[in-house]
JSON list of C-alpha atoms in Angstrom, two decimals:
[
{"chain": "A", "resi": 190, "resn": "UNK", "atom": "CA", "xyz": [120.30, 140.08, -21.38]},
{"chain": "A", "resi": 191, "resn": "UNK", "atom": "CA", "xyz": [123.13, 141.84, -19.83]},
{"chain": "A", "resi": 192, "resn": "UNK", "atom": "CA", "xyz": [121.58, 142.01, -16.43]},
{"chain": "A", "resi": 193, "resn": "UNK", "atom": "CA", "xyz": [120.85, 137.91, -16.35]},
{"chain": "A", "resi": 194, "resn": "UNK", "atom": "CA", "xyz": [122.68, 136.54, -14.17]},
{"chain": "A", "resi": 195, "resn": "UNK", "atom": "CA", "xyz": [123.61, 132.18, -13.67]},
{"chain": "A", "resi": 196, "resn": "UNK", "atom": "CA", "xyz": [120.82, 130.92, -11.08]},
{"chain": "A", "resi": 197, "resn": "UNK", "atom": "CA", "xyz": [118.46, 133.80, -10.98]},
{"chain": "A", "resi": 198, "resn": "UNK", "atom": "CA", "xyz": [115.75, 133.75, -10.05]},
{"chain": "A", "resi": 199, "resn": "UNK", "atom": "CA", "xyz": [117.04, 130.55, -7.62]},
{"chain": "A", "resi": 200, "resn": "UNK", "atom": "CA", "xyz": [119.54, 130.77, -4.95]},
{"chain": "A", "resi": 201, "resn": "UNK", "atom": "CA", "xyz": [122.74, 128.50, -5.73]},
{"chain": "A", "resi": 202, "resn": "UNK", "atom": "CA", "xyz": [122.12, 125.66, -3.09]},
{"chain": "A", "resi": 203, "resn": "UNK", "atom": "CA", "xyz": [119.35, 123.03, -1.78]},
{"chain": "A", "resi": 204, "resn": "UNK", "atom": "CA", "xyz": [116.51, 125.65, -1.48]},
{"chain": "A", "resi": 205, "resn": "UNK", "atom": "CA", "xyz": [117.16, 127.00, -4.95]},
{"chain": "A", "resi": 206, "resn": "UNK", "atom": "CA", "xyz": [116.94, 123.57, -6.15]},
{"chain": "A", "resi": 207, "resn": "UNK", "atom": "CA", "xyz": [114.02, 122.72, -4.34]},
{"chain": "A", "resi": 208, "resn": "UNK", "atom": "CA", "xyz": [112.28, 125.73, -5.15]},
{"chain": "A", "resi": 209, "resn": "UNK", "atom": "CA", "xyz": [112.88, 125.18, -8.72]},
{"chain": "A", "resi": 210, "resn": "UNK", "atom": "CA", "xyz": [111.60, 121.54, -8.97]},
{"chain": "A", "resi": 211, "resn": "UNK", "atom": "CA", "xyz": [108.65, 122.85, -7.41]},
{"chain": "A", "resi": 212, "resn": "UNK", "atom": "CA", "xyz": [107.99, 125.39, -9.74]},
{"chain": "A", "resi": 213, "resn": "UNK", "atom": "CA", "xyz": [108.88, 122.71, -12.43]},
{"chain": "A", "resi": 214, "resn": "UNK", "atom": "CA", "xyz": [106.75, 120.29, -10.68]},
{"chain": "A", "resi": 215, "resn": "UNK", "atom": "CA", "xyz": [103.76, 122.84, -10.99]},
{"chain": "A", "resi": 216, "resn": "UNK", "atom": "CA", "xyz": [104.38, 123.77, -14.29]},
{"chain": "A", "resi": 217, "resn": "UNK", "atom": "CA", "xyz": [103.55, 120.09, -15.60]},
{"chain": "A", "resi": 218, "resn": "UNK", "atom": "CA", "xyz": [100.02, 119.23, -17.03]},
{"chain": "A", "resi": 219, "resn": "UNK", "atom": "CA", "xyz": [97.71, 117.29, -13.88]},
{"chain": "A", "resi": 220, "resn": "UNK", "atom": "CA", "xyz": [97.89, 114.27, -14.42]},
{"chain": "A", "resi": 221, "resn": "UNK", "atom": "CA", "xyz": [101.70, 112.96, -15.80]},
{"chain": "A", "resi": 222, "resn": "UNK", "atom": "CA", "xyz": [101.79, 109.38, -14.35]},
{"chain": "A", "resi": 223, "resn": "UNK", "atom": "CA", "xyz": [102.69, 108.13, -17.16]},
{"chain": "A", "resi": 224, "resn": "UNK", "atom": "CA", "xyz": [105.44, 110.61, -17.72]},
{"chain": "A", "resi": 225, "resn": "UNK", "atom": "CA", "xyz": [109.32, 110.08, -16.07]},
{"chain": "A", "resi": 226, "resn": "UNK", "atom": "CA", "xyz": [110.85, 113.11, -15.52]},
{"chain": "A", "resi": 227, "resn": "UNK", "atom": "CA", "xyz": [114.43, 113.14, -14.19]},
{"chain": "A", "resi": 228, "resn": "UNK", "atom": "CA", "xyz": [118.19, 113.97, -14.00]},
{"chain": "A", "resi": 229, "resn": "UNK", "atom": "CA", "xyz": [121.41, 112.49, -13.33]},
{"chain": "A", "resi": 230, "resn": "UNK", "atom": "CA", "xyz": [123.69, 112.99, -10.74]},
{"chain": "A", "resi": 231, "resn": "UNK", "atom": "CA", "xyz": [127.08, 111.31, -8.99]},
{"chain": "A", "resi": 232, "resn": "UNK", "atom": "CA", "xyz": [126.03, 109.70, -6.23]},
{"chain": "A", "resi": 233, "resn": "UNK", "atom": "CA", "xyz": [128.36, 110.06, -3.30]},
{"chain": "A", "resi": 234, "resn": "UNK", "atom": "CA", "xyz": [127.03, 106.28, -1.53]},
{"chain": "A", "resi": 235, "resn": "UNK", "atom": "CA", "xyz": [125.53, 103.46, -2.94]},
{"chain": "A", "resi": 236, "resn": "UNK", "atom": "CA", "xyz": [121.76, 103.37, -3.90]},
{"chain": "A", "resi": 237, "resn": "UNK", "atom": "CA", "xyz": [119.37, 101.17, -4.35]},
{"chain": "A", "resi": 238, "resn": "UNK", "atom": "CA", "xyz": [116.03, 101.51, -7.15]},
{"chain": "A", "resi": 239, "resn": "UNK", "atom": "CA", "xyz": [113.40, 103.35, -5.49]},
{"chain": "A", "resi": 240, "resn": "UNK", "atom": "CA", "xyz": [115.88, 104.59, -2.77]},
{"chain": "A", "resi": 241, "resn": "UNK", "atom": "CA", "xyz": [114.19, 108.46, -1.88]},
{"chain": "A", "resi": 242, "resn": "UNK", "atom": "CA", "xyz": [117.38, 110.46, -2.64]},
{"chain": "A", "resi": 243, "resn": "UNK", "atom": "CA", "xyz": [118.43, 114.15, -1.80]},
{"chain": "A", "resi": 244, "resn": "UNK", "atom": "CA", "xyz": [120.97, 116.21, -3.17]},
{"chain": "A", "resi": 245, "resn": "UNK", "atom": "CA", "xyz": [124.62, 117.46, -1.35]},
{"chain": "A", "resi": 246, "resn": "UNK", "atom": "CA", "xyz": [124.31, 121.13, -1.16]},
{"chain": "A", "resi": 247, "resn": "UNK", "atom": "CA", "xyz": [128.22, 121.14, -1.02]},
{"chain": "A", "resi": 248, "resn": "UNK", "atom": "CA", "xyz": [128.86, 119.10, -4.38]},
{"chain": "A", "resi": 249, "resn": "UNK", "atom": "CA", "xyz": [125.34, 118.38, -5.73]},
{"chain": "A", "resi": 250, "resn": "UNK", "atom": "CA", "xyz": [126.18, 114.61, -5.91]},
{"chain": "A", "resi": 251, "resn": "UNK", "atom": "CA", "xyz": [123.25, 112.58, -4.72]},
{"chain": "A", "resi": 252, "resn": "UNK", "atom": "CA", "xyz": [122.22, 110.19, -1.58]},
{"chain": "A", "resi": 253, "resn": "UNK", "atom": "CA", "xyz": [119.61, 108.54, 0.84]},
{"chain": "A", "resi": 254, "resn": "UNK", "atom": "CA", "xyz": [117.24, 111.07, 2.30]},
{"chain": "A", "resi": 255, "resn": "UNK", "atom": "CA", "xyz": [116.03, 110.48, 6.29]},
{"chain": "A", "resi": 256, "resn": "UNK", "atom": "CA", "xyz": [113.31, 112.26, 7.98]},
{"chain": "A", "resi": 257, "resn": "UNK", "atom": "CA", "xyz": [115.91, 112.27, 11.24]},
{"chain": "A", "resi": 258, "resn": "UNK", "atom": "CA", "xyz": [118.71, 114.32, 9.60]},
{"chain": "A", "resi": 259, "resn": "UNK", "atom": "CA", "xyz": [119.46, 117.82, 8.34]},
{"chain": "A", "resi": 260, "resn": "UNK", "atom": "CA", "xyz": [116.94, 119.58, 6.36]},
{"chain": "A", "resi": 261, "resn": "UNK", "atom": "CA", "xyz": [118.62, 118.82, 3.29]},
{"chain": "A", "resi": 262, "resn": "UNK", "atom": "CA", "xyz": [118.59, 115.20, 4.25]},
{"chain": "A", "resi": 263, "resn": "UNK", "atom": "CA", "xyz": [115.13, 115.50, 4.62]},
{"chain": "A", "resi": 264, "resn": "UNK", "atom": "CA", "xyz": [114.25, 117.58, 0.98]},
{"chain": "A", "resi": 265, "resn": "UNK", "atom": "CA", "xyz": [113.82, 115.09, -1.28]},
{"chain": "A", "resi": 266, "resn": "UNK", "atom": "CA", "xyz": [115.00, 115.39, -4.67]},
{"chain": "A", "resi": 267, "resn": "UNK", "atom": "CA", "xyz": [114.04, 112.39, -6.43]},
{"chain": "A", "resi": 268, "resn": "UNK", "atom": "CA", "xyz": [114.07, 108.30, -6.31]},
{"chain": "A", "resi": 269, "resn": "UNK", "atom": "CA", "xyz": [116.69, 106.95, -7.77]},
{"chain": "A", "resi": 270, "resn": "UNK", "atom": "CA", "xyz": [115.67, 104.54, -11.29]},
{"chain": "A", "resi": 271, "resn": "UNK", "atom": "CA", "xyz": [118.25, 102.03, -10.76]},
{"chain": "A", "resi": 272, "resn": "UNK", "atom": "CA", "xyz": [120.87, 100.66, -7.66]},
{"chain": "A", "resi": 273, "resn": "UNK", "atom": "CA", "xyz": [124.15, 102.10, -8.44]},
{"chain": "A", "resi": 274, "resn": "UNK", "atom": "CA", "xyz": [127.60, 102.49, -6.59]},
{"chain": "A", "resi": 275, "resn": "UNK", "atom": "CA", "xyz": [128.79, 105.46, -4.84]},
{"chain": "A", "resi": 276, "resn": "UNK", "atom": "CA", "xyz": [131.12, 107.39, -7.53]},
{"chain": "A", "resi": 277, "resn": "UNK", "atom": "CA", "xyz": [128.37, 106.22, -10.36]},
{"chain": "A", "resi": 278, "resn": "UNK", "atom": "CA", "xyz": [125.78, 108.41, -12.00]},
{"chain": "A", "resi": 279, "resn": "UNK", "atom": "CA", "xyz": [122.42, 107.79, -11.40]},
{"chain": "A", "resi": 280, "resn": "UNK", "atom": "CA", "xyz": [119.17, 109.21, -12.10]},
{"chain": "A", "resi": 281, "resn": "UNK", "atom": "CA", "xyz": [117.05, 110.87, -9.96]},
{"chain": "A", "resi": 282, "resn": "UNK", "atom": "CA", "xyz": [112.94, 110.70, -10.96]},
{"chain": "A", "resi": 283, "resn": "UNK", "atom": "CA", "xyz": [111.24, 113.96, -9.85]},
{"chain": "A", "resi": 284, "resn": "UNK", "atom": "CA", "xyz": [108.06, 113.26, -11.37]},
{"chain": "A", "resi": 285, "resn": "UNK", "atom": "CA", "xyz": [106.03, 110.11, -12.56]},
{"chain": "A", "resi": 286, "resn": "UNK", "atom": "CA", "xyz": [105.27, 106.62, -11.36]},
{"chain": "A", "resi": 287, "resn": "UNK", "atom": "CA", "xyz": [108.42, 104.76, -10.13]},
{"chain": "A", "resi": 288, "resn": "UNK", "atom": "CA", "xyz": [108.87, 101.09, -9.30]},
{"chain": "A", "resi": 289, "resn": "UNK", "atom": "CA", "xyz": [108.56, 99.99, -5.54]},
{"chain": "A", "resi": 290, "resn": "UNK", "atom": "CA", "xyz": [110.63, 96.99, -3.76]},
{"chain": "A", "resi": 291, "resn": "UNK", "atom": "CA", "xyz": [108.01, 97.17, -0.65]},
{"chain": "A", "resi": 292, "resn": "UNK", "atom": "CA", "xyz": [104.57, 95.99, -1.18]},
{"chain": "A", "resi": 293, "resn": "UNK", "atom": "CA", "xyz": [102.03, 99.25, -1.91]},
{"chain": "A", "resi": 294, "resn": "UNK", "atom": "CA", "xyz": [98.33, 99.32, -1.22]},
{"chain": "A", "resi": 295, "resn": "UNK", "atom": "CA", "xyz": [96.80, 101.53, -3.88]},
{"chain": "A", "resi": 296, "resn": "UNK", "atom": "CA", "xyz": [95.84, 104.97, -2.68]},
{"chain": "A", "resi": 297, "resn": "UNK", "atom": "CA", "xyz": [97.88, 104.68, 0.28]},
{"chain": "A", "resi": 298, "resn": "UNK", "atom": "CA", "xyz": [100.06, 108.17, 1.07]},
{"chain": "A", "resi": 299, "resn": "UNK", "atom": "CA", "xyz": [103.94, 107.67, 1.60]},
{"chain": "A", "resi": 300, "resn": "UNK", "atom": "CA", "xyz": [106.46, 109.87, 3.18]},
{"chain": "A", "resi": 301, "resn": "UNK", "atom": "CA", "xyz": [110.34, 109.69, 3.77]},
{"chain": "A", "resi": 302, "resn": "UNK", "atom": "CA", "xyz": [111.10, 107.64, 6.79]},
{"chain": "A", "resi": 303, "resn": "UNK", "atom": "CA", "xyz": [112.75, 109.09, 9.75]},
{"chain": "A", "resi": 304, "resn": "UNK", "atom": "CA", "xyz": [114.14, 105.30, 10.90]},
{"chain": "A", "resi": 305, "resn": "UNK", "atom": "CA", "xyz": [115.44, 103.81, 7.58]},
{"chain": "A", "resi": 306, "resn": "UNK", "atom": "CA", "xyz": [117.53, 106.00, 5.17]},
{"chain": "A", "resi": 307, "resn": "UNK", "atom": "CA", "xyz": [116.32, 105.97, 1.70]},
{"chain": "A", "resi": 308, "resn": "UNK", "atom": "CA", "xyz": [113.16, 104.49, 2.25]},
{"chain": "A", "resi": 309, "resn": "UNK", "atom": "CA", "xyz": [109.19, 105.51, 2.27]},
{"chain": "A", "resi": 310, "resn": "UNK", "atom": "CA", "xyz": [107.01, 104.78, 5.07]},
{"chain": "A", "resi": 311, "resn": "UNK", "atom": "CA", "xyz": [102.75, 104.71, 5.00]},
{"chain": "A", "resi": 312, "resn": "UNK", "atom": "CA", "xyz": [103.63, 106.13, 8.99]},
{"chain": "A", "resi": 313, "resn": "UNK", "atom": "CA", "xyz": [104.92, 109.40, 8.97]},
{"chain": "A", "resi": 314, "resn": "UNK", "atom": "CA", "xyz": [107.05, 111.05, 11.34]},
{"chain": "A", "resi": 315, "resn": "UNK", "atom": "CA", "xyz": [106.44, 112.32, 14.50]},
{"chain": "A", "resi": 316, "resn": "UNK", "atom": "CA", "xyz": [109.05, 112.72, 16.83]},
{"chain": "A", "resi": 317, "resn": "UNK", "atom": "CA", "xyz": [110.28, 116.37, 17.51]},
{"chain": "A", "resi": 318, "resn": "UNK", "atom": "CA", "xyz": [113.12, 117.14, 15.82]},
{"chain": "A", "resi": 319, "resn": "UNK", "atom": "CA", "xyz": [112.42, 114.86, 12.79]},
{"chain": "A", "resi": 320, "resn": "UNK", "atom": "CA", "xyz": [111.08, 116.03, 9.07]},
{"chain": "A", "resi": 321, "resn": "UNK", "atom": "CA", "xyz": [107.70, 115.35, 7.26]},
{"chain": "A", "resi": 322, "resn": "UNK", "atom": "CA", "xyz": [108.04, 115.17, 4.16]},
{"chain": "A", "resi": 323, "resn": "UNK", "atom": "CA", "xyz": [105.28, 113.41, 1.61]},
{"chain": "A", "resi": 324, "resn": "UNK", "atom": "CA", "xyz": [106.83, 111.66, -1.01]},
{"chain": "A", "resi": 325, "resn": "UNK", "atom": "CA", "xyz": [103.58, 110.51, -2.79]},
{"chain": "A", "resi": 326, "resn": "UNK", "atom": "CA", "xyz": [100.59, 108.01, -3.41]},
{"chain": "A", "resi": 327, "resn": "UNK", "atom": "CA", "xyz": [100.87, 104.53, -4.14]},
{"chain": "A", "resi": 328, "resn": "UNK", "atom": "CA", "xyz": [99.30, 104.02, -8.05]},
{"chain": "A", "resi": 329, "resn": "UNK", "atom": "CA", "xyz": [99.17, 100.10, -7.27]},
{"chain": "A", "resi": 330, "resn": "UNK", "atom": "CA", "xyz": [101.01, 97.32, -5.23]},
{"chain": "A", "resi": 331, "resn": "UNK", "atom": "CA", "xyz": [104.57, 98.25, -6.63]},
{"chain": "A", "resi": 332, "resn": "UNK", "atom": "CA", "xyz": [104.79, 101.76, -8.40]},
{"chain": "A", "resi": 333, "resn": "UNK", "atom": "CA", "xyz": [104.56, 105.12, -6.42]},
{"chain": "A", "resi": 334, "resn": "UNK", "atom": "CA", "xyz": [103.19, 108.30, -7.91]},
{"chain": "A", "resi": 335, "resn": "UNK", "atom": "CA", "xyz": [105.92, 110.74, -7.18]},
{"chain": "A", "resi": 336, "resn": "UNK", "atom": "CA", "xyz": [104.35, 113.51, -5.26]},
{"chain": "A", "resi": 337, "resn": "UNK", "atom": "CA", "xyz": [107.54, 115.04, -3.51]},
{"chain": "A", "resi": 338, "resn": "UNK", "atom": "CA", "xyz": [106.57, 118.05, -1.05]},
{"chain": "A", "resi": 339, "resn": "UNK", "atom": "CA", "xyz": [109.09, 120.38, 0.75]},
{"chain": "A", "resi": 340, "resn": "UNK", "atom": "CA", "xyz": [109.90, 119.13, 4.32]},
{"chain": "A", "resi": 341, "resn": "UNK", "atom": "CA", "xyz": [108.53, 120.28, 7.46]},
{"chain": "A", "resi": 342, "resn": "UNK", "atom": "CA", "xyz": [110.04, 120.02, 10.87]},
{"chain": "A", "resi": 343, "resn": "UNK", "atom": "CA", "xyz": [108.66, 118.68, 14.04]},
{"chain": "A", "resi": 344, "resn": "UNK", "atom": "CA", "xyz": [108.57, 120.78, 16.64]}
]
C-alpha cells in the first residue's frame, strides 16, 4: 500500500470530483429513488432548498450552478436539502428524489438553467457559449429524481 497515493485514481479538483460521483453514481443499484445520498459542504453564498449547487475547485465550499458560467459553474454537484447562509454547512444530494419549490409535471426532463443561478429549467440551453447539463426527471409535481450528467458546451 506503499505506492497509494491521496486522490488516485481522481485528479485533485472539479473533474476528479465529478468523475468520482459518476463512478459512484453508477455504482448504485437502478432504481434508488427512494434513497438520499449526499455530503456536506461550506457554502461560500446563500442557498436556497433545491438550489442546483456546484462545488469551488479553489476551496471545495459549495454554490449556485448556471448553465452561462465556467464549466465548473456548470458541473453540478448536488441540490442543496435545506436554504442555508453563506459560511454555513449544507448538504449537497447527489442521488435520490429531492423536494422542488417550482411546480413539476411528472416525467418531464430538467436541466440547469443558463438565465437563473441555482435553478432547473424543462428548456434547456441553447445559446453558444452556454452549458447543458441534465439535472434529472421530475418523479411528481414537487420532487425531482436526481439524474445529474456532466456538462456539455454549446458551440
Amino acid at each position: 500500500m506503499a505506492d497509494v497515493k491521496d486522490l488516485q485514481p481522481y485528479a485533485g479538483n472539479v473533474e476528479g470530483l465529478v468523475a468520482a460521483l459518476e463512478d459512484f453514481r453508477q455504482t448504485m443499484p437502478n432504481p434508488i429513488v427512494f434513497k438520499v445520498v449526499g455530503y456536506q459542504a461550506e457554502a461560500f453564498e446563500n442557498v436556497s432548498q433545491g438550489d442546483a449547487i456546484y462545488s469551488r475547485a479553489s476551496d471545495g465550499k459549495v454554490g449556485k450552478a448556471v448553465a452561462n458560467g465556467t464549466v465548473d459553474q456548470a458541473t453540478v454537484a448536488g441540490f442543496a436539502e435545506t436554504t442555508k447562509s453563506a459560511g454555513q454547512t449544507v448538504r449537497v444530494i447527489v442521488s435520490g428524489q429531492v423536494p422542488s419549490t417550482q411546480t413539476l409535471d411528472a416525467g418531464d426532463l430538467f436541466f440547469l438553467s443558463g438565465s437563473s443561478a441555482g435553478s432547473i429549467t424543462k428548456t434547456p440551453p441553447t445559446t453558444a457559449g452556454q452549458f447543458l447539463t441534465f439535472v434529472g426527471e421530475a418523479a411528481n409535481t414537487a420532487e425531482l429524481i436526481v439524474r445529474i450528467k456532466r456538462p456539455i458546451q454549446l458551440r
